[in-house]
Amino acid sequence: MFYSLIILIYYHHHLLLHISASSLLFTLHDVRYTLSDRVLTIPKLGSIRGIYIDYENEYYKKYNLVNIEAFHGIQYGLYHGRFEPSKERFDLHPDTNVNKQIEYGPACSQYIWRNESELSRVRTKDFAEKYYPKLLKYILKQDEEQCLYMNIYQPQIKDLKERLPVLLFVHGDGYDMSTGAAFDGAIFASYTKSVVVTINYRLGPFGFLYVSRENKGDYALQDIYTALHWLKNYVTNFNGDPDRITLYGTGTGAVLASLVVMLETVNGGTGTIKRRKSLVHRLILNEQTFLSPHMTSTLQEISSYQSNFLSYLSCSTLQCLRNQTLITTDDLLQKTTYSNENGYFNYMCPLENPFPFYHSSILNNDYINPLRLRFFQQAHTLLPENLRILLTTSSSITRSTLSVPFDIKNLNMNKTIEYLFNYAYTIWNKTTNKFHFDKQLLSYQQQIIAPLLEYAKYISNERKIHILERHSNKYQSELPFTFGYVLAPSMSVYNDTYLTADENDRNESMSMMDLFANLIHNGDINIKSPYCKRSNSEILEEWQPVFPELNFILLKDDKLTQQSGHYAQVHYLFNNLISNLSHRPFHIDLLNTWRSLYDMSHQHNISTQRSSLIRSSLLTKPIYNENKNLKYIFIITLSVLLILIINFLICILLGRRGHYYRKREYNCLNGHTQLNIEKTEQHHGGSSPSSTNSNGTLVQQLIVNTNCTTTTNSSLSSTPPVDILHPINVTKKNGILRSSPKQKKPSELPEAIV
């Protein structure tokens, strides 16, 4: 019996099996799944036959869905033994038989959680109770040696004139579980008219175990890279365009996707190496990047984990680890890879440095990863020139991004940052009429919003980056909307969302898929996809990039809007103020600027008189001085006040004295008293206060008599006084400069100069 058929038996609602009809596999809510009549022959791979999914009925036509041909379980990569890089799979002499690609390939090896309470310790309660039981259907069948399979969903479009863009989906669910088979790409491919591909990649220790500098893990990244190369060579057989490949990752899959496009092997080299044509042309990341906290590890962090892991196995060499007789698959999976030091985060993850929220690892540590350092210094040159990026997130107050309660006091930070957090996230609760510290809001903004903005900041200089935030609390994931699971039944872990969705959910789903389709087809969300036929999908205004005005595209109640200055205070707090506080003295003006900015953008949090009381109490906290002794504060304040009073009295005395002297000078000038100009002749190359310089210019020095009397000198007694209140004629006769007062008319009277 087909494995896909076994999976669908789990769906108890309206599943109709037709055993008697050889071509009809099953129907699901009026969607027919039949064996395709077409045989697709691919050089070096052989002949394959897929599943034909029929959406052509009156109900699904209103969503502009076309039929899909799906090929499940295509093996794209091979690796020879554990901890070896993967390579593309092809057959030199392919089998002449027609292979029916209607079964999902086995999942990569992963631990099966049988106890719900144990899983709840490292994941959320909803994940353990609701999500994981559905995921089990797709991961029970596993294979350590052969698990690199992909599933391809090809739209059936009549009179197709050009190849369709390709979307490669990288699943999340942590670095230690899940499979690409759990995410059906048929509805998204049908609606957006693009070729959708979902893949498996190695998980847990098989994909991320660091053994040595020569074998440093990150085999999962190599698997994704292998899948991209496979698509580059073979996707044309599925009417896909290898020059328009979009990489789409969610959660930990987004972290891997953001790292894949940074690899030189994908970009073709940088610097003196000539860049080859890039494999990825568009990038969609949901909520995470490799800058997200706790999503990557440093070499220093994994050293203790590595020693514990290898000690548990009683094996420390690569040769020993590869021996499946000594170290079985279960041996590698039984050892838990979760650490409670950072809230039960999985330490089997990509080898990278953590995001510097509370310390600057880039400046202070010697074990810097070159890739991350280069990203901060020259992100715009590392990424492909034609790469177009869309970042997405879902704001949900019912979801906590951390698996354990957030405790601010356990963070390694100084008192100033603690006061900032208390000020920013202490919010008035109208229901309980009390103030409470909003841990979920801090968790969402610290671990999702701030890293997304930091990531966009470094790459937005060379390209337009857009961020889409969906405001809905109905589902814990964005996939029911972005993959269209609310529109029709699907062979996915989110199949039940179709039954609980309403018309508003379907409209929001189509709005998100429209933006995705614009980016996938044209590389710009502002250019409409040629296959979009929705009347309300016309773009009335251009969506502005997130920087420099912090423009967010908001989806709420089936309406797409754009808000400027969205999360400006979050970006300033985490990516500027706190990062500066962590490694250099801060300035009080910066702190006050952030506080004013936060108040203006969070007026809805300042409610009732009690809210203003806590704001005033937090303002009075000595944020920049931890000395809480009131006696010392009073003495310092009094001293400052006395100094100000003394300075004020001195200013008054000096002001009066200056006024007295200005009054005397004014009286002298008002009486037209003449001032003396001392003039001496040049003697033997020397220069007197009044002399002729080297170029023949007369140099004079004015000596002002402030006593309103003419001062005489024996050497200057023959020099007549000059009235500076009137013009002076300077003439030159027989080489001697002479000055004489200009004759004034009798009617002219001199004016006083004030």
Coordinates of C-alpha atoms in Angstrom, one line a residue, residues 212-739:
S212 CA 36.9 18.6 14.7
R213 CA 38.0 21.6 12.6
E214 CA 38.1 19.3 9.6
N215 CA 34.6 17.9 10.3
K216 CA 32.8 20.9 11.9
G217 CA 29.2 19.9 11.2
D218 CA 26.7 22.1 9.3
Y219 CA 26.0 19.1 7.0
A220 CA 22.4 20.3 6.8
L221 CA 23.6 23.4 5.0
Q222 CA 25.4 21.3 2.6
D223 CA 22.2 19.3 1.9
I224 CA 20.2 22.5 1.1
Y225 CA 23.1 23.6 -1.2
T226 CA 23.0 20.2 -2.9
A227 CA 19.2 20.5 -3.4
L228 CA 19.8 23.9 -5.0
H229 CA 22.3 22.5 -7.5
W230 CA 19.9 19.6 -8.3
L231 CA 17.2 22.1 -9.1
K232 CA 19.6 24.2 -11.2
N233 CA 20.3 21.1 -13.4
Y234 CA 16.9 19.4 -13.5
V235 CA 14.0 21.8 -12.7
T236 CA 13.6 22.7 -16.4
N237 CA 12.1 19.2 -16.8
F238 CA 9.2 20.4 -14.6
N239 CA 8.8 23.7 -16.5
G240 CA 10.8 25.5 -13.8
D241 CA 13.1 28.5 -14.4
P242 CA 16.5 27.9 -12.8
D243 CA 17.3 31.6 -13.0
R244 CA 14.3 32.5 -10.7
I245 CA 14.7 30.3 -7.6
T246 CA 13.3 31.6 -4.3
L247 CA 14.5 30.2 -1.0
Y248 CA 11.8 30.3 1.7
G249 CA 12.5 29.3 5.3
T250 CA 10.4 29.4 8.5
G251 CA 11.8 29.4 12.0
T252 CA 15.0 27.4 12.2
G253 CA 14.6 26.8 8.4
A254 CA 14.9 30.6 8.0
V255 CA 18.2 30.5 9.9
L256 CA 19.5 27.9 7.6
A257 CA 18.2 29.8 4.5
S258 CA 19.9 33.0 5.6
L259 CA 23.2 31.1 6.1
V260 CA 23.0 29.3 2.7
V261 CA 22.9 32.5 0.7
M262 CA 25.9 33.7 2.7
L263 CA 28.1 30.7 1.6
E264 CA 30.6 31.5 -1.0
T265 CA 29.9 28.1 -2.6
V266 CA 26.4 29.4 -3.4
N267 CA 27.4 32.9 -4.3
G268 CA 30.3 31.8 -6.4
G269 CA 33.0 33.5 -4.5
T270 CA 33.8 37.1 -3.6
G271 CA 36.7 39.5 -3.7
T272 CA 39.4 38.4 -6.2
I273 CA 37.5 35.3 -7.1
K274 CA 35.2 35.8 -10.1
R275 CA 31.6 35.5 -9.0
R276 CA 29.6 32.8 -10.7
K277 CA 25.9 33.0 -11.3
S278 CA 24.1 32.8 -8.0
L279 CA 21.8 29.9 -7.3
V280 CA 19.3 31.9 -5.1
H281 CA 17.6 35.0 -6.6
R282 CA 14.8 35.7 -4.0
L283 CA 14.8 35.1 -0.3
I284 CA 11.8 34.9 2.1
L285 CA 12.6 34.5 5.8
N286 CA 9.9 34.0 8.5
E287 CA 10.8 35.4 11.9
Q288 CA 14.4 34.2 12.1
T289 CA 17.8 34.8 10.7
F290 CA 21.3 33.7 11.7
L291 CA 21.5 36.8 13.8
S292 CA 18.6 35.6 16.0
P293 CA 19.7 34.8 19.6
H294 CA 20.2 31.2 20.6
M295 CA 19.8 30.0 17.0
T296 CA 23.5 29.5 16.4
S297 CA 26.4 28.4 18.5
T298 CA 30.0 29.5 18.9
L299 CA 33.0 27.2 19.0
Q300 CA 33.5 28.2 22.7
E301 CA 30.0 27.3 23.6
I302 CA 29.9 23.8 21.9
S303 CA 33.2 22.7 23.5
S304 CA 31.6 21.5 26.7
Y305 CA 28.6 20.1 24.9
Q306 CA 30.9 18.2 22.5
S307 CA 32.9 16.7 25.3
N308 CA 29.7 15.6 27.2
F309 CA 28.2 14.1 24.0
L310 CA 31.3 12.2 23.1
S311 CA 31.8 11.0 26.7
Y312 CA 28.3 9.7 26.7
L313 CA 29.0 7.7 23.6
S314 CA 32.5 6.6 24.8
C315 CA 33.8 7.6 21.4
S316 CA 35.9 10.6 20.5
T317 CA 37.2 10.0 17.0
L318 CA 35.5 10.3 13.6
Q319 CA 36.4 6.8 12.7
C320 CA 34.6 5.5 15.8
L321 CA 31.5 7.7 15.2
R322 CA 31.2 6.4 11.7
N323 CA 31.2 2.8 12.8
Q324 CA 27.5 1.9 12.8
T325 CA 28.3 -1.4 14.6
L326 CA 29.9 0.4 17.6
I327 CA 27.6 3.5 17.5
T328 CA 24.1 2.8 16.3
T329 CA 21.5 5.4 15.2
D330 CA 19.7 5.1 18.4
D331 CA 22.9 5.7 20.4
L332 CA 23.2 9.1 18.7
L333 CA 19.6 10.0 19.2
Q334 CA 19.1 8.9 22.8
K335 CA 21.4 11.6 24.1
T336 CA 19.4 14.8 24.6
T337 CA 20.8 17.9 22.9
Y338 CA 18.8 20.5 24.9
S339 CA 20.5 22.7 27.5
N340 CA 18.6 24.5 30.2
E341 CA 21.2 27.2 30.5
N342 CA 19.5 29.3 27.9
G343 CA 15.9 28.1 28.4
Y344 CA 16.2 24.6 26.9
F345 CA 17.5 25.6 23.6
N346 CA 18.9 22.9 21.3
Y347 CA 22.7 23.2 21.2
M348 CA 22.9 21.0 18.1
C349 CA 22.6 23.9 15.7
P350 CA 24.7 25.8 13.0
L351 CA 28.1 26.9 14.2
E352 CA 27.9 30.7 14.5
N353 CA 28.2 33.5 17.0
P354 CA 25.3 34.7 19.0
F355 CA 23.6 38.0 18.4
P356 CA 25.3 40.6 20.6
F357 CA 22.4 42.0 22.6
Y358 CA 24.3 42.3 26.0
H359 CA 27.9 42.0 24.9
S360 CA 29.9 42.7 21.8
S361 CA 31.4 39.4 20.8
I362 CA 32.5 40.9 17.5
L363 CA 34.9 43.3 19.3
N364 CA 36.0 41.5 22.4
N365 CA 36.5 37.8 21.5
D366 CA 39.2 36.0 19.5
Y367 CA 37.1 33.1 18.3
I368 CA 35.1 35.3 15.9
N369 CA 33.5 33.4 13.0
P370 CA 34.8 35.0 9.8
L371 CA 31.4 34.7 8.1
R372 CA 29.6 36.8 10.7
L373 CA 32.3 39.4 11.0
R374 CA 32.3 39.8 7.2
F375 CA 28.5 40.2 7.3
F376 CA 28.6 43.1 9.7
Q377 CA 31.4 44.7 7.7
Q378 CA 30.4 44.1 4.1
A379 CA 27.0 42.5 4.0
H380 CA 26.0 44.2 0.7
T381 CA 29.0 42.6 -1.1
L382 CA 28.6 39.1 0.3
L383 CA 25.0 38.6 -0.9
P384 CA 24.3 38.2 -4.6
E385 CA 23.6 41.5 -6.4
N386 CA 20.2 40.5 -7.7
L387 CA 19.0 39.0 -4.5
R388 CA 15.5 40.3 -3.4
I389 CA 14.4 39.8 0.2
L390 CA 11.1 39.7 2.1
L391 CA 11.0 39.3 5.8
T392 CA 7.7 38.2 7.5
T393 CA 6.5 37.8 11.1
S394 CA 3.3 37.1 12.9
S395 CA 2.4 39.2 16.0
S396 CA 0.5 36.9 18.4
I397 CA -0.1 37.6 22.1
T398 CA -1.0 34.0 22.6
R399 CA 2.4 32.7 21.6
S400 CA 5.6 32.8 23.5
T401 CA 8.8 32.6 21.5
L402 CA 10.6 31.0 24.5
S403 CA 9.9 27.5 25.7
V404 CA 10.3 28.5 29.3
P405 CA 9.1 31.5 31.3
F406 CA 11.3 34.5 30.7
D407 CA 13.2 35.7 33.8
I408 CA 14.8 39.1 33.3
K409 CA 16.9 38.8 36.5
N410 CA 18.7 35.7 35.2
L411 CA 20.0 37.6 32.2
N412 CA 23.7 38.6 32.2
M413 CA 23.3 42.3 32.0
N414 CA 24.0 45.4 34.0
K415 CA 21.5 47.3 36.1
T416 CA 21.0 50.0 33.5
I417 CA 19.6 47.5 31.0
E418 CA 17.4 46.0 33.6
Y419 CA 15.9 49.4 34.4
L420 CA 15.3 50.0 30.7
F421 CA 13.4 46.7 30.4
N422 CA 11.4 47.5 33.5
Y423 CA 10.5 50.9 32.1
A424 CA 9.6 49.6 28.6
Y425 CA 7.7 46.5 29.4
T426 CA 5.8 47.3 32.6
I427 CA 2.3 47.7 31.2
W428 CA -1.1 48.4 32.8
N429 CA -3.5 45.5 32.6
K430 CA -7.1 46.7 32.3
T431 CA -8.5 43.4 33.2
T432 CA -6.7 43.0 36.5
N433 CA -6.3 46.7 37.2
K434 CA -2.6 46.0 38.0
F435 CA 0.8 46.6 36.4
H436 CA 2.6 43.5 35.2
F437 CA 5.9 42.9 33.4
D438 CA 5.0 41.7 29.8
K439 CA 7.4 38.8 29.3
Q440 CA 5.8 37.7 26.0
L441 CA 6.0 41.1 24.5
L442 CA 9.7 41.4 25.5
S443 CA 10.3 37.9 24.2
Y444 CA 8.7 38.7 20.8
Q445 CA 10.5 42.0 20.3
Q446 CA 13.8 40.9 21.6
Q447 CA 14.1 37.6 19.8
I448 CA 12.2 38.3 16.5
I449 CA 11.6 42.0 15.8
A450 CA 15.0 43.4 16.8
P451 CA 17.1 40.7 15.0
L452 CA 15.0 41.1 11.8
L453 CA 15.6 44.9 11.9
E454 CA 19.3 44.4 12.6
Y455 CA 19.5 42.0 9.6
A456 CA 17.6 44.4 7.3
K457 CA 19.8 47.3 8.4
Y458 CA 23.0 45.8 7.2
I459 CA 21.7 44.7 3.8
S460 CA 19.2 47.6 3.0
N461 CA 21.9 49.9 1.7
E462 CA 22.1 48.0 -1.6
R463 CA 18.6 46.6 -2.0
K464 CA 15.0 47.2 -1.0
I465 CA 14.0 45.1 2.0
H466 CA 10.3 44.8 3.1
I467 CA 8.9 43.4 6.3
L468 CA 5.4 42.0 6.5
E469 CA 3.7 41.6 9.9
R470 CA 0.5 39.6 10.2
H471 CA -1.8 40.5 13.2
S472 CA -3.8 37.4 14.0
N473 CA -4.0 35.0 16.9
K474 CA -5.9 32.2 15.3
Y475 CA -3.0 29.9 14.2
Q476 CA 0.4 29.4 15.8
S477 CA 2.2 29.5 12.4
E478 CA 2.0 31.6 9.2
L479 CA 2.0 28.5 6.9
P480 CA -1.8 28.1 6.9
F481 CA -1.9 31.5 5.3
T482 CA 1.3 31.6 3.1
F483 CA 0.8 28.1 1.8
G484 CA -2.9 28.4 1.4
Y485 CA -4.0 25.6 3.7
V486 CA -7.1 27.6 4.7
L487 CA -8.3 27.6 1.1
A488 CA -8.5 23.8 0.4
P489 CA -7.8 20.4 2.0
S490 CA -4.1 19.5 1.9
M491 CA -1.8 16.6 2.6
S492 CA 0.0 18.6 5.3
V493 CA 0.3 18.8 9.1
Y494 CA -2.0 21.8 8.9
N495 CA -4.8 20.1 7.1
D496 CA -7.4 20.8 9.9
T497 CA -7.0 24.6 9.4
Y498 CA -9.2 24.2 6.3
L499 CA -12.1 23.1 8.5
T500 CA -11.7 25.9 11.0
A501 CA -11.0 28.8 8.6
D502 CA -13.6 31.5 7.7
E503 CA -13.8 33.8 4.8
N504 CA -11.6 36.5 6.4
D505 CA -8.9 33.9 6.9
R506 CA -9.1 33.0 3.2
N507 CA -8.9 36.6 2.1
E508 CA -5.8 37.1 4.3
S509 CA -4.2 34.0 2.9
M510 CA -4.7 35.2 -0.7
S511 CA -3.3 38.7 0.3
M512 CA -0.1 37.1 1.6
M513 CA 0.2 34.7 -1.4
D514 CA -0.3 37.7 -3.8
L515 CA 2.7 39.5 -2.2
F516 CA 4.8 36.3 -2.4
A517 CA 3.8 35.7 -6.0
N518 CA 4.9 39.2 -7.0
L519 CA 8.3 38.7 -5.4
I520 CA 8.7 35.1 -6.8
H521 CA 7.7 36.1 -10.4
N522 CA 9.1 39.6 -10.7
G523 CA 11.6 40.1 -7.8
D524 CA 9.5 43.0 -6.6
I525 CA 6.4 43.0 -4.4
N526 CA 5.2 46.1 -6.1
I527 CA 5.0 44.5 -9.6
K528 CA 1.8 42.4 -10.0
S529 CA 2.2 38.7 -10.9
P530 CA 1.0 38.0 -14.4
Y531 CA -1.2 35.1 -13.2
C532 CA -3.0 37.0 -10.4
K533 CA -6.6 37.6 -11.2
R534 CA -8.0 38.9 -7.9
S535 CA -9.9 42.2 -8.4
N536 CA -8.9 43.5 -4.9
S537 CA -5.2 42.7 -5.4
E538 CA -4.6 45.8 -7.4
I539 CA -1.7 47.8 -5.9
L540 CA -3.0 51.3 -5.1
E541 CA 0.4 52.6 -3.8
E542 CA 3.9 51.4 -3.7
W543 CA 5.1 49.5 -0.7
Q544 CA 8.1 51.4 0.7
P545 CA 11.2 49.5 2.0
V546 CA 11.6 49.2 5.8
F547 CA 14.6 51.6 6.0
P548 CA 15.2 54.4 6.6
E549 CA 11.7 55.3 7.9
L550 CA 11.0 51.9 9.5
N551 CA 8.0 51.1 7.2
F552 CA 6.2 47.9 8.0
I553 CA 3.5 46.3 5.8
L554 CA 0.7 45.3 8.2
L555 CA -2.0 42.6 7.5
K556 CA -4.9 42.9 9.8
D557 CA -8.6 42.1 9.3
D558 CA -7.9 41.3 5.6
K559 CA -6.5 44.8 5.0
L560 CA -2.9 45.5 3.9
T561 CA -1.6 48.9 5.1
Q562 CA 1.8 50.4 5.7
Q563 CA 2.9 52.2 8.9
S564 CA 5.9 54.4 9.1
G565 CA 8.0 54.4 12.3
H566 CA 6.7 51.0 13.4
Y567 CA 8.9 49.4 16.1
A568 CA 11.2 52.4 16.0
Q569 CA 11.7 52.3 19.8
V570 CA 12.5 48.6 19.6
H571 CA 15.1 49.1 17.0
Y572 CA 16.7 51.9 19.0
L573 CA 16.5 50.1 22.3
F574 CA 18.1 46.8 21.2
N575 CA 20.2 47.6 18.2
N576 CA 21.6 50.9 19.4
L577 CA 21.2 51.8 23.0
I578 CA 21.7 48.3 24.6
S579 CA 24.5 47.3 22.3
N580 CA 26.3 50.6 23.1
L581 CA 25.8 50.2 26.8
S582 CA 27.3 46.7 26.6
H583 CA 30.8 47.9 25.6
R584 CA 31.1 51.6 26.1
P585 CA 29.8 54.3 28.5
F586 CA 26.4 55.6 27.6
H587 CA 25.3 59.2 27.3
I588 CA 22.3 60.5 29.3
D589 CA 21.0 62.3 26.3
L590 CA 20.7 59.0 24.4
L591 CA 18.8 57.5 27.2
N592 CA 16.4 60.5 27.4
T593 CA 15.9 60.4 23.7
W594 CA 14.9 56.8 23.7
R595 CA 12.6 57.4 26.6
S596 CA 10.8 60.2 24.8
L597 CA 10.6 58.2 21.7
Y598 CA 9.1 55.3 23.5
D599 CA 6.5 57.5 25.3
M600 CA 5.3 59.0 22.0
S601 CA 5.0 55.6 20.3
H602 CA 3.4 53.9 23.2
Q603 CA 0.6 56.3 24.3
H604 CA -1.9 53.4 24.3
N605 CA 0.1 51.8 27.1
I606 CA -0.2 54.9 29.3
S607 CA -3.8 54.5 30.5
T608 CA -5.5 56.0 33.6
Q609 CA -3.9 57.9 36.3
R610 CA -2.2 54.7 37.8
S611 CA -0.3 54.2 34.6
S612 CA 1.1 57.7 34.8
L613 CA 2.1 57.0 38.4
I614 CA 4.3 54.1 37.5
R615 CA 5.8 56.0 34.7
S616 CA 6.8 58.8 37.0
S617 CA 8.1 56.3 39.5
L618 CA 10.2 54.6 36.9
L619 CA 11.5 58.0 35.7
T620 CA 12.6 58.8 39.2
K621 CA 14.7 55.7 39.5
P622 CA 18.4 56.4 39.3
I623 CA 18.9 54.8 35.9
Y624 CA 22.4 56.2 35.6
N625 CA 23.4 56.1 39.2
E626 CA 23.0 53.0 41.4
N627 CA 23.7 54.9 44.7
K628 CA 20.4 54.8 46.5
N629 CA 21.5 56.6 49.7
L630 CA 19.1 59.5 50.1
K631 CA 21.4 61.3 52.4
Y632 CA 24.2 61.5 49.8
I633 CA 21.7 62.4 47.1
F634 CA 20.5 65.3 49.3
I635 CA 24.0 66.6 49.9
I636 CA 24.9 66.4 46.2
T637 CA 21.8 68.2 45.2
L638 CA 22.3 71.0 47.8
S639 CA 25.9 71.4 46.7
V640 CA 24.9 71.8 43.1
L641 CA 22.3 74.3 44.1
L642 CA 24.8 76.4 46.1
I643 CA 27.2 76.4 43.2
L644 CA 24.5 77.6 40.8
I645 CA 23.6 80.5 43.2
I646 CA 27.3 81.5 43.5
N647 CA 27.7 81.5 39.8
F648 CA 24.5 83.6 39.4
L649 CA 25.8 86.3 41.8
I650 CA 29.2 86.4 40.1
C651 CA 27.5 86.9 36.8
I652 CA 25.5 89.8 38.2
L653 CA 28.6 91.5 39.6
L654 CA 30.6 91.1 36.4
G655 CA 27.6 92.3 34.4
R656 CA 27.4 95.6 36.3
R657 CA 31.1 96.2 36.1
G658 CA 31.1 95.7 32.4
H659 CA 28.2 98.1 32.1
Y660 CA 30.2 100.8 33.9
Y661 CA 33.1 100.6 31.6
R662 CA 30.9 100.6 28.5
K663 CA 29.2 103.7 29.8
R664 CA 32.6 105.5 30.2
E665 CA 33.7 104.6 26.7
Y666 CA 30.5 105.8 25.3
N667 CA 30.9 109.2 27.1
C668 CA 34.4 109.5 25.6
L669 CA 33.2 108.9 22.1
N670 CA 30.1 111.0 22.5
G671 CA 32.4 114.0 23.4
H672 CA 34.4 113.4 20.2
T673 CA 37.7 113.1 22.2
Q674 CA 40.5 112.2 19.8
L675 CA 42.5 109.0 20.2
N676 CA 46.2 108.8 19.6
I677 CA 47.9 106.7 16.9
E678 CA 51.5 105.9 17.6
K679 CA 53.7 105.9 14.6
T680 CA 57.4 105.2 14.3
E681 CA 59.7 104.9 11.4
Q682 CA 61.5 101.8 10.2
H683 CA 65.1 101.6 11.6
H684 CA 67.7 99.2 10.2
G685 CA 65.4 96.4 9.2
G686 CA 63.6 96.4 12.5
S687 CA 59.9 96.7 12.7
S688 CA 58.2 99.0 15.2
P689 CA 54.5 98.9 16.3
S690 CA 53.8 101.2 13.3
S691 CA 56.0 100.6 10.3
T692 CA 56.0 99.7 6.7
N693 CA 56.2 96.0 5.9
S694 CA 58.1 94.3 3.2
N695 CA 55.5 95.0 0.5
G696 CA 55.2 98.7 1.2
T697 CA 52.0 98.6 3.2
L698 CA 51.7 100.9 6.1
V699 CA 51.3 99.1 9.4
Q700 CA 49.8 101.1 12.3
Q701 CA 49.0 100.3 15.9
L702 CA 46.1 102.1 17.6
I703 CA 46.6 102.9 21.3
V704 CA 43.3 103.9 22.9
N705 CA 43.3 106.2 25.8
T706 CA 40.5 105.0 28.1
N707 CA 41.0 108.0 30.5
C708 CA 39.6 110.4 27.9
T709 CA 42.9 112.4 28.0
T710 CA 45.6 112.6 25.4
T711 CA 48.8 110.8 26.3
T712 CA 51.9 112.3 24.8
N713 CA 55.4 111.0 24.2
S714 CA 58.6 112.9 23.6
S715 CA 59.4 110.9 20.5
L716 CA 56.0 111.5 19.1
S717 CA 55.4 115.1 20.1
S718 CA 55.8 116.3 16.5
T719 CA 53.1 114.1 15.2
P720 CA 49.8 115.8 15.0
P721 CA 46.8 113.9 16.4
V722 CA 44.5 112.2 13.9
D723 CA 40.7 112.2 14.3
I724 CA 39.5 108.6 13.6
L725 CA 35.9 109.8 13.3
H726 CA 36.6 111.2 9.8
P727 CA 38.0 109.8 6.6
I728 CA 41.8 110.0 6.2
N729 CA 43.6 110.7 2.9
V730 CA 46.9 108.8 2.5
T731 CA 49.2 110.1 -0.2
K732 CA 52.7 109.2 -1.2
K733 CA 55.2 111.9 -2.2
N734 CA 59.0 111.5 -2.8
G735 CA 58.7 108.0 -1.3
I736 CA 57.2 109.2 2.0
L737 CA 53.7 108.2 3.1
R738 CA 51.7 111.1 4.5
S739 CA 48.3 111.2 6.0

